XYZ file of C-alpha atoms in Angstrom:
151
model
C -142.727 72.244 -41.505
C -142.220 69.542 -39.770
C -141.003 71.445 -36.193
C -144.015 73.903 -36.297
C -146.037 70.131 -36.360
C -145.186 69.016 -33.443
C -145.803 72.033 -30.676
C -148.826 72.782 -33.026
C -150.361 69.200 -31.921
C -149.511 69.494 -28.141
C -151.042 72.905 -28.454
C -154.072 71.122 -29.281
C -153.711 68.610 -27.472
C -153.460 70.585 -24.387
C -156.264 72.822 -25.546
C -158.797 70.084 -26.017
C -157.473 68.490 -22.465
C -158.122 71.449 -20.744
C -161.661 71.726 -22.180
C -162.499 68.517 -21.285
C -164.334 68.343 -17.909
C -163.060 67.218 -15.339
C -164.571 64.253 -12.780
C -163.852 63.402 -9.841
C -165.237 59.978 -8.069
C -166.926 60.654 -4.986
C -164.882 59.623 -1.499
C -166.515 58.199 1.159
C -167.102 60.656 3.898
C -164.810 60.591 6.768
C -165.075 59.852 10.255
C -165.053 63.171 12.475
C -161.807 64.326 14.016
C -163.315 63.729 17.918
C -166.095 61.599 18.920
C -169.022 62.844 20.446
C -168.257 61.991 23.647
C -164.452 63.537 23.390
C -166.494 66.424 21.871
C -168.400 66.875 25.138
C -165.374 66.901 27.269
C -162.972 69.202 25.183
C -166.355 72.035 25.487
C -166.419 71.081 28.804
C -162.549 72.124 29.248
C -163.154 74.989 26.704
C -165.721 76.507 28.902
C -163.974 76.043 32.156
C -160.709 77.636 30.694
C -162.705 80.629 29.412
C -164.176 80.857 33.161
C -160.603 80.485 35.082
C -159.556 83.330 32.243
C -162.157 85.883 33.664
C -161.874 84.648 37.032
C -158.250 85.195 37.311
C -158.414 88.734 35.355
C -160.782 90.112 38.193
C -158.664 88.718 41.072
C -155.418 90.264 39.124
C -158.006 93.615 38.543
C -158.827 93.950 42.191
C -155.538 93.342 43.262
C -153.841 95.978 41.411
C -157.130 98.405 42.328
C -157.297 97.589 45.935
C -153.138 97.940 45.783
C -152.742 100.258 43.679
C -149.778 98.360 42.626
C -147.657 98.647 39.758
C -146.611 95.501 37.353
C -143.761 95.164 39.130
C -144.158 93.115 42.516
C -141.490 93.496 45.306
C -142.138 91.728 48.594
C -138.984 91.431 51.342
C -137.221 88.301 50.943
C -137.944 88.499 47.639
C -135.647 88.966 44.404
C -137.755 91.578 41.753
C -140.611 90.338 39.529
C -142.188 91.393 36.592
C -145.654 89.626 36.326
C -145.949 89.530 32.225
C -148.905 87.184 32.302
C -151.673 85.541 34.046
C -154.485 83.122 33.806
C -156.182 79.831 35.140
C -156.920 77.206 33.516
C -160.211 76.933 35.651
C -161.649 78.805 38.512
C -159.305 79.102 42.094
C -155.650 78.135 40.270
C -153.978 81.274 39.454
C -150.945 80.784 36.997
C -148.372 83.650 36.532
C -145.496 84.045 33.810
C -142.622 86.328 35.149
C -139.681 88.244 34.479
C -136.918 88.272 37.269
C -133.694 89.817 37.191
C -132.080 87.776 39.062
C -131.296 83.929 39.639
C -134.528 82.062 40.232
C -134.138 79.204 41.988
C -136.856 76.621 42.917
C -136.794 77.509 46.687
C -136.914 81.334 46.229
C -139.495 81.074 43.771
C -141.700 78.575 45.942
C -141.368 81.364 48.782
C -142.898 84.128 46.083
C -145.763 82.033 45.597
C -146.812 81.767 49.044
C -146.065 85.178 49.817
C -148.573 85.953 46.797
C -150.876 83.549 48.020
C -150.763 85.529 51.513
C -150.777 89.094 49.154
C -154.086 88.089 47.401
C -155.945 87.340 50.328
C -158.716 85.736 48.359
C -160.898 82.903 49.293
C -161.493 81.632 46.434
C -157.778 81.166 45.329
C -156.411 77.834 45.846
C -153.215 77.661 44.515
C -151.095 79.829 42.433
C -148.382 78.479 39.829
C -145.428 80.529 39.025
C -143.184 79.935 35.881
C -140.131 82.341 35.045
C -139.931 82.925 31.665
C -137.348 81.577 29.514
C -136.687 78.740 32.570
C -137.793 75.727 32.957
C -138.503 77.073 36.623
C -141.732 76.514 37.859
C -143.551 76.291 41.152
C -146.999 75.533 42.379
C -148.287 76.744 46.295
C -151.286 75.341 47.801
C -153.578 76.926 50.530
C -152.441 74.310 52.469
C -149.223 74.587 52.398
C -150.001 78.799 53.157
C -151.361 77.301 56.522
C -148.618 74.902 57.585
C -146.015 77.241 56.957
C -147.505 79.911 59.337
C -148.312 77.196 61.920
């Protein structure tokens, strides 16, 4: 009699605890993750990102259209690229991801950039970054550099 006791009283036990309500003490609130003026700036970079996005997917749009190019982009002196992705992280800095199926190596790669620099033709471009994926090879050309190098 005594072993059907025992569980029998935790049963209730448990029971009557689980009835019971619960109550919790109220916290203080907590300070926001960002202050205001942190908040300003990060919608502030938010919005410019979202502007270099759509900028850079009509100068990649009217590239291909004007073109009539394919995804893959061949110029002499080149090795073969794949472009896999684009954006900017504000207007007038164009930033590619590629494939290549060759060795990339910081020199050949700088040379692809200011070919596409010369390719686009585009005023409003300023400088175009190239990464290769699965590399830590990247590259940025500058207009300026575009106009040294043909001088």
């Amino acid at each position: 009699m005594r072993r059907l006791a025992v569980p029998s009283v935790l049963l209730l036990v448990c029971a009557l605890v689980g009835c019971a309500p619960l109550e919790f003490e109220p916290s203080s609130p907590t300070a926001p993750a960002v202050s205001p003026k942190e908040q300003t700036e990060l919608e502030r970079k938010r919005g410019e990102a979202v502007e270099g996005q759509r900028w850079a997917d009509q100068l990649m749009e009217a590239y291909w259209l004007r073109d009539d190019s394919s995804v893959q982009l061949w110029m002499p002196g080149t090795a073969e690229r794949q472009i896999v992705s684009w954006g900017a992280s504000k207007p007038g800095e164009l930033e590619l991801s590629v494939n290549g199926s060759e060795p990339t190596t910081d020199r050949d790669l700088k040379y692809f950039a200011l070919r596409l620099l010369e390719e686009f033709g585009d005023p409003s471009l300023k400088s175009v970054t190239v990464s290769v994926l699965g590399t830590e090879v990247s590259v940025v050309a500058r207009t300026e550099e575009l106009d040294t190098s043909q001088a």
